[in-house]
Amino acid sequence: MRKLSGVITAMTTPFRGDGSIDYGSLREQVDFLIQAGVDCLYPAGTTGEMLLCSVEERKRVAEAVIDQADGRVPVYIHVGCQMPADTIALAHHAVDAGADGIGVVTPMYFSLTDRALISYYESVCREVPEDFPVYAYAIPQLAGNDLSVSVVREIRERCNNLVGIKYSYPNMTRIAEYLAIGDGFSVLPGADHLFLPALALGCDGIVSGCSGPLPEIFVAIKQLYDADDLVQARQAQLNANRLIAIMRAGADISIFKYLLTRRGIAGGVVRPPLLQLPLEEYEQIHVQIEETIQSFSDESK
């Protein structure tokens, strides 16, 4: 099974002003990210505004990304929905569309027992082929349900195709506990500022929203780490952290879209109830990004 590793970019979904999806721009985003050196693509997740898309739209997004990637990098489709039937329908579609695997966020809003969470993930894992990889996705600060280590271990024991977890809460202790599950279990943080520390701890990579508009600096962190140049890798992570802060760490997806647009890839707008920022605020953010990147060059002289 082909697991996720390296820089896995959580892609944005480009919406036009009328609310429709700009699939042409989505395909351009695929090419932009692959050319920048990211290792894997992860559409239709939180950064992709998945809960603001219909099941049919999410199927079309998956098809466009898989088709445009054309095997150049692995594509994992996020399929998690509030209704289990929709999750399973999207999981079936991902298999049929040629995805390399799927991610599945916990159900939201209603508080679920450990038994309910185990049942949910077991049902999804059993609806896809035994050799088709599934990643659980925990983002408790938004979803309201967490995946304890004991729950993940139990699901893993029942389902061999649960190959890993994306954990988007910034808790290195929990990340270490997931890694202790062992037996090749893959752990990926979703907090961009933890990329290098997580690699050092033994994680396989990161699922990164901030790498969408600025993939190069995250690619550099991984390359420097792989080359055992930890001094420069540390500096690259510290540089990235300054940019992450300017981008509000993904708290406002519209910032990613604006920065993509400034780089020549139509990022589009966010869907209601999310709102755009005033144009002058985006422009200020862009200036801060440009000045900060320039300062990296000045500081290295």
Short mmCIF file of C-alpha atoms in Angstrom, two decimals:
data_model
loop_
_atom_site.label_atom_id
_atom_site.label_comp_id
_atom_site.label_asym_id
_atom_site.label_seq_id
_atom_site.Cartn_x
_atom_site.Cartn_y
_atom_site.Cartn_z
CA MET A 1 0.00 0.00 0.00
CA ARG A 2 1.26 3.44 -0.99
CA LYS A 3 1.46 5.56 2.15
CA LEU A 4 1.69 9.32 2.37
CA SER A 5 5.10 10.89 2.93
CA GLY A 6 6.97 14.17 2.54
CA VAL A 7 5.09 17.36 1.75
CA ILE A 8 1.42 16.49 1.30
CA THR A 9 -0.43 19.61 0.22
CA ALA A 10 -4.00 20.10 1.40
CA MET A 11 -5.42 21.77 -1.68
CA THR A 12 -7.87 24.65 -1.82
CA THR A 13 -11.00 24.48 -3.98
CA PRO A 14 -11.28 27.48 -6.34
CA PHE A 15 -14.83 28.84 -6.30
CA ARG A 16 -15.95 31.47 -8.77
CA GLY A 17 -17.94 34.50 -7.65
CA ASP A 18 -21.18 32.71 -8.59
CA GLY A 19 -20.28 29.80 -6.31
CA SER A 20 -19.36 27.30 -9.03
CA ILE A 21 -16.07 25.40 -8.96
CA ASP A 22 -13.38 26.47 -11.42
CA TYR A 23 -12.07 23.07 -12.47
CA GLY A 24 -9.61 24.59 -14.92
CA SER A 25 -7.93 26.54 -12.13
CA LEU A 26 -7.99 23.44 -9.94
CA ARG A 27 -6.02 21.61 -12.62
CA GLU A 28 -3.55 24.51 -12.83
CA GLN A 29 -3.09 24.27 -9.08
CA VAL A 30 -2.21 20.58 -9.45
CA ASP A 31 0.52 21.41 -11.99
CA PHE A 32 1.82 24.31 -9.90
CA LEU A 33 2.21 22.14 -6.81
CA ILE A 34 3.81 19.22 -8.61
CA GLN A 35 6.26 21.50 -10.40
CA ALA A 36 7.16 23.07 -7.04
CA GLY A 37 8.17 19.64 -5.76
CA VAL A 38 5.43 18.59 -3.34
CA ASP A 39 5.24 14.85 -2.78
CA CYS A 40 1.49 14.18 -2.59
CA LEU A 41 -1.84 15.94 -3.12
CA TYR A 42 -4.75 15.92 -0.68
CA PRO A 43 -7.89 17.61 -2.06
CA ALA A 44 -11.35 18.03 -0.55
CA GLY A 45 -10.24 18.31 3.06
CA THR A 46 -10.65 21.13 5.55
CA THR A 47 -8.56 23.49 3.40
CA GLY A 48 -10.70 22.43 0.44
CA GLU A 49 -13.90 23.50 2.25
CA MET A 50 -15.25 19.98 1.98
CA LEU A 51 -18.29 20.58 4.17
CA LEU A 52 -19.38 23.40 1.86
CA CYS A 53 -19.38 21.11 -1.19
CA SER A 54 -21.97 18.59 -2.30
CA VAL A 55 -21.09 14.93 -2.66
CA GLU A 56 -21.26 15.28 -6.45
CA GLU A 57 -18.94 18.30 -6.41
CA ARG A 58 -16.46 16.41 -4.28
CA LYS A 59 -16.51 13.54 -6.76
CA ARG A 60 -15.73 15.93 -9.60
CA VAL A 61 -12.91 17.55 -7.61
CA ALA A 62 -11.42 14.12 -6.98
CA GLU A 63 -11.67 13.18 -10.65
CA ALA A 64 -10.05 16.42 -11.81
CA VAL A 65 -7.11 16.18 -9.41
CA ILE A 66 -6.46 12.49 -10.09
CA ASP A 67 -6.69 13.02 -13.84
CA GLN A 68 -4.42 16.07 -13.86
CA ALA A 69 -1.84 14.50 -11.55
CA ASP A 70 -1.72 11.56 -13.97
CA GLY A 71 0.41 9.43 -11.68
CA ARG A 72 3.12 12.04 -11.18
CA VAL A 73 2.48 12.09 -7.43
CA PRO A 74 0.14 10.11 -5.18
CA VAL A 75 -3.32 11.58 -4.67
CA TYR A 76 -5.25 10.88 -1.50
CA ILE A 77 -8.86 12.01 -1.47
CA HIS A 78 -10.45 13.21 1.72
CA VAL A 79 -13.88 11.57 1.90
CA GLY A 80 -15.10 12.28 5.44
CA CYS A 81 -18.68 13.56 5.73
CA GLN A 82 -21.20 14.01 8.49
CA MET A 83 -23.36 11.19 7.14
CA PRO A 84 -21.60 7.79 7.05
CA ALA A 85 -23.44 6.86 3.83
CA ASP A 86 -21.90 9.88 2.09
CA THR A 87 -18.44 9.01 3.41
CA ILE A 88 -18.77 5.49 2.07
CA ALA A 89 -20.10 6.72 -1.28
CA LEU A 90 -17.08 9.00 -1.65
CA ALA A 91 -14.74 6.21 -0.55
CA HIS A 92 -16.15 3.91 -3.25
CA HIS A 93 -15.77 6.70 -5.78
CA ALA A 94 -12.15 7.36 -4.79
CA VAL A 95 -11.31 3.72 -5.40
CA ASP A 96 -13.04 3.72 -8.77
CA ALA A 97 -11.47 7.05 -9.79
CA GLY A 98 -7.95 5.76 -9.22
CA ALA A 99 -6.98 7.48 -5.98
CA ASP A 100 -3.98 6.14 -4.09
CA GLY A 101 -5.86 6.23 -0.80
CA ILE A 102 -8.32 8.19 1.30
CA GLY A 103 -8.43 10.32 4.42
CA VAL A 104 -11.44 10.22 6.74
CA VAL A 105 -12.13 12.89 9.34
CA THR A 106 -14.06 12.02 12.48
CA PRO A 107 -17.79 12.73 12.39
CA MET A 108 -18.62 16.14 13.87
CA TYR A 109 -21.01 17.98 16.18
CA PHE A 110 -22.44 14.96 18.02
CA SER A 111 -20.17 13.63 20.77
CA LEU A 112 -19.25 10.05 19.91
CA THR A 113 -18.14 7.30 22.26
CA ASP A 114 -14.97 5.35 21.58
CA ARG A 115 -17.14 2.42 20.54
CA ALA A 116 -18.96 4.58 17.99
CA LEU A 117 -15.71 5.91 16.54
CA ILE A 118 -14.28 2.41 16.22
CA SER A 119 -17.46 1.23 14.52
CA TYR A 120 -17.41 4.17 12.11
CA TYR A 121 -13.84 3.70 10.94
CA GLU A 122 -14.17 -0.06 10.78
CA SER A 123 -17.19 0.30 8.50
CA VAL A 124 -15.31 2.65 6.15
CA CYS A 125 -12.19 0.49 6.05
CA ARG A 126 -14.25 -2.59 5.21
CA GLU A 127 -16.05 -0.81 2.35
CA VAL A 128 -12.83 -0.43 0.34
CA PRO A 129 -10.43 -3.15 -0.83
CA GLU A 130 -8.20 -4.68 1.85
CA ASP A 131 -5.11 -3.28 0.14
CA PHE A 132 -6.52 0.24 -0.26
CA PRO A 133 -4.95 2.57 2.32
CA VAL A 134 -7.04 4.63 4.71
CA TYR A 135 -5.83 7.44 6.96
CA ALA A 136 -7.89 8.53 9.94
CA TYR A 137 -8.04 12.29 10.40
CA ALA A 138 -8.36 13.89 13.82
CA ILE A 139 -8.90 17.63 14.15
CA PRO A 140 -10.64 17.79 17.54
CA GLN A 141 -10.50 21.58 17.83
CA LEU A 142 -12.92 21.80 14.88
CA ALA A 143 -14.68 18.44 14.70
CA GLY A 144 -15.38 18.10 18.41
CA ASN A 145 -14.40 14.42 18.45
CA ASP A 146 -10.89 13.16 19.12
CA LEU A 147 -9.23 9.83 18.35
CA SER A 148 -7.43 8.49 21.39
CA VAL A 149 -4.40 6.29 20.92
CA SER A 150 -6.31 3.29 22.26
CA VAL A 151 -9.11 3.85 19.74
CA VAL A 152 -6.69 4.13 16.83
CA ARG A 153 -4.84 1.03 17.98
CA GLU A 154 -8.11 -0.92 18.15
CA ILE A 155 -9.13 0.16 14.64
CA ARG A 156 -5.68 -0.74 13.36
CA GLU A 157 -5.92 -4.21 14.90
CA ARG A 158 -9.27 -4.78 13.20
CA CYS A 159 -8.40 -3.21 9.84
CA ASN A 160 -4.98 -3.67 8.26
CA ASN A 161 -5.73 -0.99 5.68
CA LEU A 162 -5.88 1.72 8.34
CA VAL A 163 -2.28 2.64 7.62
CA GLY A 164 -1.98 5.97 9.42
CA ILE A 165 -3.44 9.09 10.93
CA LYS A 166 -3.39 12.78 10.12
CA TYR A 167 -3.40 14.58 13.45
CA SER A 168 -4.06 18.30 13.19
CA TYR A 169 -3.90 19.31 16.83
CA PRO A 170 -0.47 20.72 17.82
CA ASN A 171 0.39 18.15 20.48
CA MET A 172 3.78 16.49 20.06
CA THR A 173 3.15 14.15 22.99
CA ARG A 174 0.11 12.69 21.24
CA ILE A 175 2.06 12.43 17.99
CA ALA A 176 4.73 10.41 19.81
CA GLU A 177 2.05 8.15 21.28
CA TYR A 178 0.59 7.48 17.84
CA LEU A 179 4.07 6.63 16.58
CA ALA A 180 4.40 4.11 19.40
CA ILE A 181 1.61 2.06 17.80
CA GLY A 182 4.45 0.82 15.61
CA ASP A 183 4.32 -1.84 12.91
CA GLY A 184 4.79 0.79 10.20
CA PHE A 185 1.86 2.93 11.35
CA SER A 186 2.16 6.29 9.58
CA VAL A 187 1.70 9.53 11.51
CA LEU A 188 1.34 12.92 9.84
CA PRO A 189 0.90 16.23 11.68
CA GLY A 190 -1.40 18.84 10.22
CA ALA A 191 0.17 21.78 12.06
CA ASP A 192 2.64 23.37 9.64
CA HIS A 193 4.97 24.72 12.31
CA LEU A 194 5.62 21.18 13.57
CA PHE A 195 6.97 19.80 10.28
CA LEU A 196 10.66 19.53 11.20
CA PRO A 197 10.10 18.48 14.83
CA ALA A 198 7.69 15.81 13.63
CA LEU A 199 10.18 14.50 11.07
CA ALA A 200 12.82 14.29 13.80
CA LEU A 201 10.39 12.34 15.96
CA GLY A 202 9.77 9.81 13.19
CA CYS A 203 6.75 11.09 11.28
CA ASP A 204 6.58 10.46 7.54
CA GLY A 205 5.75 14.01 6.48
CA ILE A 206 3.10 16.67 6.91
CA VAL A 207 -0.34 17.40 5.52
CA SER A 208 0.10 21.12 4.98
CA GLY A 209 -2.35 23.84 4.07
CA CYS A 210 0.27 26.59 4.08
CA SER A 211 2.27 24.72 1.42
CA GLY A 212 -0.57 25.44 -1.02
CA PRO A 213 0.44 29.02 -1.84
CA LEU A 214 4.06 28.64 -0.66
CA PRO A 215 5.15 25.07 -1.41
CA GLU A 216 8.83 25.80 -1.93
CA ILE A 217 9.79 26.45 1.68
CA PHE A 218 8.18 23.22 2.88
CA VAL A 219 9.85 21.26 0.10
CA ALA A 220 13.15 22.83 1.21
CA ILE A 221 12.65 21.70 4.81
CA LYS A 222 12.17 18.09 3.69
CA GLN A 223 15.11 18.18 1.29
CA LEU A 224 17.43 19.64 3.92
CA TYR A 225 16.27 17.11 6.49
CA ASP A 226 16.82 14.22 4.06
CA ALA A 227 20.32 15.57 3.36
CA ASP A 228 21.07 15.58 7.12
CA ASP A 229 21.63 19.34 7.01
CA LEU A 230 19.80 19.95 10.26
CA VAL A 231 21.22 23.44 10.77
CA GLN A 232 19.75 24.69 7.51
CA ALA A 233 16.59 22.62 7.97
CA ARG A 234 16.07 24.31 11.34
CA GLN A 235 16.51 27.73 9.76
CA ALA A 236 14.08 26.82 6.98
CA GLN A 237 11.48 25.77 9.56
CA LEU A 238 11.97 28.99 11.53
CA ASN A 239 11.55 30.94 8.30
CA ALA A 240 8.43 28.96 7.47
CA ASN A 241 7.02 29.70 10.91
CA ARG A 242 7.20 33.43 10.23
CA LEU A 243 5.26 32.96 6.99
CA ILE A 244 2.77 30.62 8.65
CA ALA A 245 2.00 33.30 11.23
CA ILE A 246 1.37 35.89 8.51
CA MET A 247 -0.99 33.44 6.81
CA ARG A 248 -2.78 32.96 10.15
CA ALA A 249 -1.87 29.28 10.10
CA GLY A 250 -4.75 28.50 7.77
CA ALA A 251 -7.47 29.95 10.01
CA ASP A 252 -8.70 31.97 7.01
CA ILE A 253 -8.62 29.87 3.84
CA SER A 254 -9.26 32.93 1.69
CA ILE A 255 -5.69 34.08 2.40
CA PHE A 256 -4.32 30.96 0.71
CA LYS A 257 -6.55 31.63 -2.28
CA TYR A 258 -5.48 35.25 -2.59
CA LEU A 259 -1.79 34.34 -2.40
CA LEU A 260 -2.27 31.65 -5.05
CA THR A 261 -3.91 34.24 -7.28
CA ARG A 262 -0.95 36.57 -6.80
CA ARG A 263 1.26 33.72 -7.99
CA GLY A 264 -0.73 33.32 -11.20
CA ILE A 265 -3.07 30.49 -10.17
CA ALA A 266 -6.67 31.63 -9.85
CA GLY A 267 -7.48 30.78 -6.25
CA GLY A 268 -11.05 31.99 -6.40
CA VAL A 269 -13.13 32.91 -3.37
CA VAL A 270 -14.43 31.07 -0.33
CA ARG A 271 -18.00 29.80 -0.10
CA PRO A 272 -20.54 31.21 2.34
CA PRO A 273 -20.84 31.28 5.26
CA LEU A 274 -17.10 31.97 4.98
CA LEU A 275 -16.35 35.52 3.90
CA GLN A 276 -13.61 37.30 1.99
CA LEU A 277 -11.42 39.85 3.75
CA PRO A 278 -11.28 43.47 2.55
CA LEU A 279 -8.91 43.80 -0.42
CA GLU A 280 -6.56 46.11 1.48
CA GLU A 281 -6.09 43.43 4.15
CA TYR A 282 -5.06 40.87 1.53
CA GLU A 283 -2.66 43.38 0.02
CA GLN A 284 -1.08 44.02 3.41
CA ILE A 285 -0.63 40.27 3.92
CA HIS A 286 0.97 39.94 0.49
CA VAL A 287 3.40 42.77 1.24
CA GLN A 288 4.31 41.15 4.55
CA ILE A 289 4.94 37.83 2.81
CA GLU A 290 7.14 39.44 0.16
CA GLU A 291 9.11 41.47 2.70
CA THR A 292 9.60 38.45 4.94
CA ILE A 293 10.85 36.27 2.08
CA GLN A 294 13.24 39.06 1.06
CA SER A 295 14.50 39.26 4.63
CA PHE A 296 15.52 35.60 4.46
CA SER A 297 17.92 36.46 1.64
CA ASP A 298 19.23 39.50 3.47
CA GLU A 299 19.81 37.55 6.69
CA SER A 300 21.73 34.81 4.88
CA LYS A 301 24.30 37.24 3.47
#
